[in-house]
Each structure stands twice: as structure tokens, then as C-alpha cells.
Amino acid sequence: MSSAAAFVAGLREHIHELTDTIRFQEHLLCDLKEEQRRARKQLNSFVDPMARLPVELLSEIFTLCVSGISRSRINCCEAPMSLLQVCQSWRDVALAIPNLWTRLEVEGLPCSDEFVDMCTAWVGRAKGKPLALSLSGVLNISRNVRQLLDVCGQQLHELSLELQDQGLLDRRIDLQGATFPSLRTLILTSASRTPICTPKDSVELLRAAPALLECHFRGMRYSRIGFGEGYISPLTHTYLTTLHLGQPEDADAEISKNSAVVLKYLTLPALRDLLVTELDISESEAISFFTRSSPPLYRLELIIKEHTASMNWGPGTLAQCLQVIPTLRELRVSGPGCASALLVLMINERILPNLRHVTVWPSSPQRADYALVLALLSSRSTLESFKFILDNSWPHDEDVFALRELADSRGIDIHVGPFGINYIDLSRCKNAG
């Protein structure tokens, strides 16, 4: 063998020896690091009282850390992420508790795939538990939004989308072919003063969630641009029990505008709770919805605004709608000119025979007809509460006395006056003084 060949062979043998030595040292280093971790854990168990807590008690403490948080964010300064930063034992315990990872809030989904990977890891830690996901802010990265929704898959039980001014929903979130088989609660909120949906978008969202029980569409404005109503396939949803098309607490705010147009395409035979703050369907369409659904409706809240008169919505229409839902127990109606006709209707106890709670809010200056109020309360032996929200209609003393007598003798909760002020209670105080 030549000297050159021998030199090359020697170098190769030396490299192999170094490689083996490095591998041995790496294993040794790993063993040392593991021994160091065990030693630190033992030290902590002596000097740190928290480290001596049983795993079961520590798990309960961790659970309490997130119990008061409606939504958890991917933030190292907040629970549950902050629990991973303390020590290895805390990290191990936190990762072993699925309930810490069942709620996730994402505000403005970042463009990076790394963030989606972090969300995916979060979902994996829930280990198949029902998951609540909230997406808000700028959601214009449709690929990442859809990817995150698909990652949640069967675990997704609650979905909240809070949208801002960015154009129509289907241009921001690709929901084509999406399915949410386990979804129970859907909340879609718009902070936009321009349309963000078509009626078809809302109907298709409901179609994609066949097990949905509760749905809230808040502040929606529907666009009809490039939209043919004939393309909407009617939907019968057999599980939906709660449908809120608006927010009652913001009934006067411009942002609370909603649309009942989706009711034209829906049949909801299980519906028990309905709120509508923008009646933009005709009399016949409204009656048709209640008739074909024939729901066991328990609670109904309608806010009838001035311009709905153009849709033939008036006291007569309201009366016809109420007569086809005899199961109703709680009724709240707000709107100009509805009070007297509604009171006359309800004096007949054969209409809405199960009614227990009534709130009437005329929402316009008018003198209350207390004779009708007394007639209603006298005829409804099963009524438990009655609220007549008026701003400037102080009752006469004889009316107050009669109302107070009814309240005391029948145990009815009666409120007459503005929100927060009950003329009956004020009269009690005045007489007592």
C-alpha cells in the first residue's frame, strides 16, 4: 500500500473513532441532563411548597386558573400557557389536563403557518374534548382560517366569529364544503356598517352544522349584490332550539340592525327561543314560517321598528303570528302602535293559553290605556309577570291602587313605567310617607 493510501485510511479510521467518541459523549450528556433534572426536581420538592403538592391537587389549582376565563389565548403571560413556563413538572401536569385546552381565542389570525401550528398543538392538548373556538378581528387569511377550522374537526362544539369591515364573509373565510358535525353553538357577530353576508351564507352555515342547538346572528347586514334568492335551497333544521337575530340590549343602536330574511328559507320544528330585531319579511312570509315550523316555541321577542310598516307589519299581522304558536310562555314585544292591539288580543285567554310572562314596550310616546292593562291582568289567571315599559304615562291613583291590589292578591310581578322605575313602587313609597 502506498504511503498516500495509508494516510487516507488512517484519517478515515480516526474520523470513525471521533464519531464514536462524540456519540458516547452525547449519550453521556443526555444522561447527565436527565440526572440534573431529577436533582432539581428533588431540590424543589424540599425548598418549594408548591412542588410538594400532590398531582391531583395541582391539577385542581390549574383548572381553577382558567375557570374564570371565558376564552384562553396563545399568550405566554396568561393561563394556561403561563403554566408551561414555570418548571418541567408544572409543564407535565398542565399538558396532561385536557380541560385546560378546551377554549381558544384568536384575535386577528396571523399569516404565518407557525401560528397555525401552535393552534394545532393547542387543539391536540384537548385530547378530543369538546372545543370552543373564537376568531375575531381581521380574518382575511381564508386559507389559515379554514385550516384551523378543519383542525378542530369533530371537537368543535362552540364557534364564535366576530367580523369587521372586510367585505363579504365568503371572500374571507372559505367555507365551501365545510362541515361542523358536532357544533352546538354558533355566534356570528358583525361590527361592520356595511353588509358582510348574503342570506345564503347564513343558511349554508346552518346547513353545515346539522347538530346545532343555539345560533346567534348579531349586527348582521345582508347583501343582495350578485345574489339570486332562487339559488337558496330551503333548510329544515331539526335540532335548533335557540335562534337570536340580534341583541335585545342594543335594540336602539344602529349596529344592532339584523335581518329576518333567513326565516323565509328555514323550517325549525324544534325552536323554543326566537329573537328578531329587524322584521324585513312580509306578513305572509312570517305567518308561513310559524305555520310550517309549528315549533314548541317557549320564548318570543320581536322588535318592530318604524319602517317595517312597509312590509305590512302591524298589530293584525302580529296577532295572526301569535295565534299559530299556542305553546308560548314568554312574550316580549317592542314597537310603535303595538301596545293597544296586543293587549286587546291577549285579554282572550284562549289565545296563548300557556302565557306566563309579558313585556310590552311601545317605544314611542303614547298614553297608556290602563283599562286594557287591568282587563288583561284580570283575565289571565296564570300570568306571573307583566311589564309595561313607558316613559311618560304616570297612572292615576285609582289605576295604581287596582294594579297594586292585583300584584298583592295574585302574586303577579307588575312593572309599569320606564326601565328601572316602577310607578307602582313609587306610589307605595309616597303613600307610606
XYZ file of C-alpha atoms in Angstrom:
433
model
C 0.000 0.000 0.000
C 1.363 3.386 -0.936
C 2.029 5.982 1.723
C -0.806 8.184 0.403
C -3.349 5.380 0.624
C -2.205 4.523 4.114
C -2.569 8.176 5.152
C -6.139 8.334 3.823
C -7.072 5.080 5.548
C -5.634 6.372 8.817
C -7.656 9.568 8.611
C -10.856 7.652 7.970
C -10.237 5.386 10.957
C -9.546 8.426 13.118
C -12.806 10.075 11.979
C -14.745 6.928 12.882
C -13.115 6.908 16.329
C -14.020 10.581 16.852
C -17.593 9.926 15.716
C -17.946 7.087 18.200
C -16.475 9.250 20.960
C -18.851 12.136 20.151
C -21.829 9.771 20.143
C -20.764 8.366 23.512
C -20.300 11.863 24.932
C -23.706 12.955 23.601
C -25.380 9.993 25.333
C -23.432 10.799 28.451
C -24.535 14.451 28.232
C -28.162 13.393 27.875
C -27.825 11.162 30.908
C -26.232 13.984 32.862
C -29.001 16.424 31.874
C -31.622 13.886 32.950
C -29.803 13.390 36.260
C -29.664 17.189 36.631
C -33.418 17.458 36.005
C -34.153 14.782 38.635
C -31.852 16.508 41.125
C -33.584 19.862 40.545
C -36.943 18.206 40.975
C -35.818 16.673 44.262
C -34.427 20.032 45.400
C -37.682 21.780 44.507
C -39.635 19.195 46.439
C -37.730 20.229 49.580
C -37.452 24.007 49.189
C -40.674 24.802 47.222
C -44.005 24.019 48.962
C -45.844 24.070 45.617
C -43.626 21.300 44.301
C -44.698 19.065 47.191
C -48.358 19.290 46.273
C -49.946 16.061 45.055
C -50.556 15.991 41.312
C -54.337 15.772 41.880
C -54.358 18.990 43.950
C -52.072 20.781 41.496
C -54.404 19.760 38.668
C -57.345 21.256 40.540
C -55.453 24.533 41.051
C -54.555 24.697 37.366
C -58.185 24.099 36.431
C -59.276 26.953 38.706
C -56.747 29.219 36.962
C -58.776 29.063 33.756
C -62.261 28.557 35.233
C -62.959 32.305 35.289
C -61.649 32.870 31.766
C -64.309 32.685 29.071
C -61.676 32.340 26.342
C -57.984 31.492 26.536
C -55.363 32.985 24.232
C -51.987 31.823 22.974
C -50.050 34.143 25.259
C -47.125 33.101 27.462
C -48.217 35.626 30.119
C -51.703 34.138 30.524
C -53.016 30.796 31.726
C -52.839 28.096 30.574
C -49.733 28.953 28.514
C -48.046 30.613 31.509
C -48.266 27.326 33.428
C -45.898 25.735 30.922
C -43.134 28.253 31.652
C -42.592 27.606 35.377
C -40.856 24.229 35.555
C -40.864 20.841 33.893
C -43.162 19.260 36.473
C -45.746 22.021 36.046
C -45.464 21.683 32.288
C -46.036 17.930 32.509
C -49.109 18.393 34.703
C -50.582 21.183 32.535
C -50.152 19.168 29.344
C -51.875 16.211 30.985
C -55.097 18.162 31.749
C -57.289 18.304 28.601
C -59.809 20.710 30.178
C -57.175 23.479 30.277
C -57.108 23.496 26.475
C -60.789 23.308 25.515
C -61.220 27.077 24.883
C -59.169 29.116 22.428
C -59.491 32.765 21.373
C -57.617 34.064 18.339
C -57.737 37.805 17.671
C -56.719 38.535 14.084
C -55.319 35.251 12.768
C -51.669 35.858 11.759
C -50.459 34.912 8.299
C -47.709 32.563 9.471
C -48.076 28.819 9.273
C -46.141 28.667 12.564
C -49.043 30.273 14.403
C -51.475 27.793 12.880
C -49.133 25.021 14.042
C -49.309 26.472 17.578
C -53.107 26.430 17.377
C -52.970 22.844 16.120
C -50.812 21.855 19.102
C -53.283 23.589 21.438
C -56.204 21.625 19.957
C -54.232 18.396 20.290
C -53.748 19.010 24.012
C -57.540 18.963 24.469
C -57.350 15.251 23.572
C -60.732 15.069 21.867
C -62.656 17.097 24.466
C -65.399 19.472 23.182
C -63.701 22.639 21.947
C -64.839 26.295 21.933
C -63.106 28.450 19.309
C -63.384 32.234 18.980
C -61.988 34.089 15.952
C -62.145 37.877 15.861
C -60.646 40.926 14.173
C -59.075 40.827 10.725
C -59.820 37.369 9.356
C -58.799 37.882 5.742
C -56.390 34.956 5.517
C -59.011 32.452 4.401
C -56.557 29.561 3.982
C -55.373 29.737 7.575
C -58.881 30.258 8.974
C -60.228 27.255 7.109
C -57.175 25.191 8.093
C -57.766 25.980 11.762
C -61.464 25.101 11.484
C -60.576 21.795 9.855
C -58.034 21.040 12.617
C -60.784 21.439 15.238
C -62.940 18.985 13.289
C -65.182 16.774 15.391
C -64.080 18.522 18.600
C -65.636 21.880 17.670
C -68.747 22.399 19.835
C -68.804 26.214 20.013
C -67.729 28.620 17.270
C -67.692 32.409 17.543
C -66.780 34.608 14.561
C -66.508 38.351 15.242
C -66.062 40.134 11.921
C -65.044 43.659 10.953
C -65.120 45.721 7.720
C -63.504 43.463 5.164
C -66.065 42.645 2.522
C -68.332 39.638 2.350
C -67.870 36.601 4.569
C -67.344 34.108 1.728
C -64.445 36.215 0.376
C -62.568 35.975 3.686
C -63.325 32.527 5.017
C -63.541 29.674 2.573
C -66.446 27.634 3.914
C -67.090 25.716 0.696
C -67.686 22.099 1.671
C -67.075 22.796 5.369
C -68.906 20.620 7.898
C -69.244 21.028 11.650
C -70.903 17.758 12.709
C -70.520 18.320 16.466
C -71.154 22.070 16.608
C -73.740 23.010 19.242
C -73.390 26.820 19.488
C -72.716 29.287 16.655
C -72.207 33.035 17.241
C -71.635 35.302 14.238
C -71.120 38.965 15.153
C -70.519 41.901 12.824
C -69.055 45.236 13.844
C -69.425 46.421 10.266
C -71.794 49.087 8.993
C -71.716 47.515 5.540
C -73.152 44.124 4.502
C -70.920 41.181 5.366
C -73.209 38.294 4.360
C -75.829 37.188 1.927
C -78.844 35.280 3.252
C -77.398 32.235 1.527
C -74.229 32.431 3.660
C -76.278 32.218 6.863
C -78.463 29.379 5.614
C -75.422 27.402 4.444
C -73.713 27.884 7.811
C -76.748 26.334 9.468
C -76.779 23.532 6.895
C -73.110 22.755 7.679
C -73.980 22.251 11.371
C -76.775 19.656 11.500
C -76.484 19.148 15.291
C -76.617 22.885 16.113
C -78.739 23.801 19.151
C -78.104 27.542 19.566
C -77.424 30.228 16.948
C -76.833 33.980 17.342
C -76.504 36.337 14.357
C -75.620 39.760 15.804
C -75.439 43.071 13.981
C -75.862 41.409 10.592
C -76.426 43.322 7.378
C -77.295 41.217 4.393
C -76.091 41.953 0.882
C -78.116 41.057 -2.188
C -75.409 42.045 -4.675
C -74.954 39.265 -7.211
C -77.397 37.145 -5.269
C -80.411 35.336 -6.646
C -82.884 34.235 -3.988
C -83.897 31.275 -6.116
C -80.494 29.673 -5.512
C -81.146 29.177 -1.810
C -82.227 25.654 -1.028
C -84.757 25.596 1.840
C -83.467 24.015 5.036
C -85.282 22.040 7.706
C -83.115 22.034 10.821
C -84.474 19.518 13.291
C -82.303 20.337 16.322
C -82.046 24.140 16.502
C -83.802 25.337 19.675
C -82.488 28.915 20.032
C -82.245 31.474 17.214
C -81.357 35.101 18.029
C -81.304 37.516 15.111
C -79.998 40.487 17.061
C -79.186 41.691 20.561
C -82.067 42.955 22.692
C -79.847 45.053 24.950
C -78.766 47.154 21.933
C -82.162 47.399 20.302
C -81.823 51.151 19.718
C -78.239 51.079 18.469
C -77.587 51.300 14.751
C -75.111 48.438 14.943
C -77.866 46.102 16.192
C -79.544 46.018 12.788
C -80.484 42.475 11.836
C -82.492 40.703 9.236
C -85.249 38.120 9.456
C -84.955 37.290 5.763
C -83.326 33.925 6.587
C -86.643 32.785 8.113
C -88.052 32.641 4.575
C -85.851 29.619 3.869
C -85.940 27.849 7.245
C -88.224 25.319 8.888
C -87.382 24.916 12.582
C -89.620 22.313 14.233
C -87.611 22.253 17.499
C -87.389 26.035 18.016
C -88.096 27.189 21.595
C -86.484 30.654 21.785
C -86.685 33.242 18.985
C -85.457 36.846 18.963
C -85.847 39.074 15.888
C -84.801 42.739 15.850
C -85.371 43.536 12.183
C -88.601 42.252 10.672
C -87.878 42.667 6.969
C -90.171 39.887 5.757
C -93.774 40.238 4.748
C -96.862 39.300 6.733
C -97.462 36.148 4.696
C -93.805 35.064 4.957
C -93.809 35.443 8.738
C -97.052 33.504 9.176
C -95.762 30.864 6.738
C -92.595 30.365 8.822
C -94.513 29.838 12.079
C -97.119 27.627 10.410
C -94.763 25.251 8.594
C -92.358 25.045 11.544
C -95.112 24.561 14.125
C -92.431 24.880 16.802
C -92.866 24.336 20.560
C -91.918 27.997 20.988
C -91.390 28.934 24.630
C -89.992 32.472 24.307
C -90.541 35.090 21.584
C -89.057 38.586 21.393
C -89.918 40.878 18.486
C -88.662 44.419 17.949
C -90.917 46.072 15.379
C -89.367 49.251 14.002
C -90.998 52.193 12.212
C -90.039 51.224 8.654
C -91.477 47.704 8.953
C -94.867 49.177 8.148
C -93.783 48.955 4.504
C -93.655 45.159 4.963
C -97.296 45.114 6.158
C -96.201 44.522 9.740
C -98.811 45.837 12.104
C -100.964 44.747 15.040
C -103.065 42.499 12.796
C -100.017 40.650 11.492
C -98.675 40.204 14.990
C -101.996 38.794 16.126
C -102.048 36.231 13.316
C -98.495 35.110 14.102
C -99.233 34.699 17.812
C -102.303 32.589 17.186
C -100.250 29.847 15.494
C -97.818 29.432 18.424
C -100.031 28.415 21.382
C -97.078 26.966 23.353
C -95.642 30.434 24.074
C -94.855 31.167 27.748
C -92.769 34.360 27.497
C -93.549 37.234 25.102
C -91.595 40.473 24.650
C -92.769 42.940 22.008
C -91.363 46.375 21.240
C -92.621 48.715 18.572
C -94.757 51.763 17.828
C -98.509 51.254 17.848
C -98.380 47.647 19.030
C -99.438 48.093 22.653
C -103.210 48.512 22.493
C -103.796 45.859 19.830
C -101.570 43.389 21.657
C -103.355 43.955 24.959
C -106.768 43.502 23.334
C -105.542 40.263 21.736
C -104.212 38.812 24.966
C -107.361 39.558 27.001
C -108.770 36.441 25.355
C -107.191 33.668 27.451
C -107.869 31.099 24.733
C -105.136 32.784 22.691
C -101.675 31.905 24.024
C -103.163 29.824 26.865
C -99.736 28.983 28.336
C -98.527 32.581 28.570
C -96.773 33.369 31.869
C -94.547 36.423 31.251
C -95.330 39.511 29.127
C -93.253 42.599 28.361
C -94.706 45.353 26.161
C -92.548 48.299 25.147
C -94.346 50.698 22.787
C -91.027 52.565 22.174
C -92.899 55.738 21.204
C -94.648 58.450 23.258
C -98.240 57.459 23.911
C -100.745 57.458 26.714
C -101.161 54.025 28.291
C -104.635 52.508 28.324
C -104.645 51.225 31.893
C -108.193 49.888 31.491
C -106.804 47.404 28.959
C -103.910 46.551 31.256
C -106.292 45.810 34.131
C -108.575 43.794 31.856
C -105.626 41.704 30.673
C -104.286 41.061 34.182
C -107.764 40.196 35.478
C -108.460 37.717 32.671
C -105.070 35.965 32.780
C -105.192 33.896 35.952
C -101.904 32.121 35.191
C -99.854 35.240 34.408
C -96.751 35.534 36.610
C -95.193 38.808 35.430
C -96.251 41.802 33.356
C -94.013 44.706 32.350
C -95.320 47.787 30.520
C -92.326 49.963 29.627
C -93.494 53.579 29.310
C -91.599 56.838 29.718
C -94.306 59.436 30.255
C -97.571 57.875 31.276
C -97.989 58.112 35.039
C -101.150 56.206 36.033
C -103.993 57.716 38.015
C -104.209 56.845 41.689
C -107.165 54.515 41.145
C -105.241 52.610 38.453
C -102.223 52.303 40.717
C -104.414 51.019 43.557
C -106.045 48.412 41.298
C -102.685 47.254 39.921
C -101.228 47.038 43.400
C -104.189 45.006 44.592
C -103.698 42.556 41.727
C -99.983 42.296 42.418
C -100.512 41.621 46.104
C -103.517 39.307 45.878
C -102.372 37.239 42.883
C -98.619 37.400 43.387
C -98.053 38.892 39.922
C -94.820 40.801 39.329
C -96.140 44.040 37.757
C -93.913 46.802 36.405
C -95.348 49.952 34.833
C -93.002 52.772 33.879
C -89.541 53.291 32.399
C -86.736 50.756 32.795
C -85.505 50.936 36.376
C -88.529 52.905 37.661
C -91.771 51.228 38.697
C -94.607 53.734 39.176
C -96.381 51.230 41.426
C -93.456 51.015 43.845
C -93.057 54.799 43.822
C -96.718 55.187 44.718
C -96.261 52.717 47.574
C -93.412 54.833 48.934
C -95.426 58.018 48.506
C -98.396 56.571 50.403
C -96.160 55.168 53.110
C -94.583 58.589 53.542
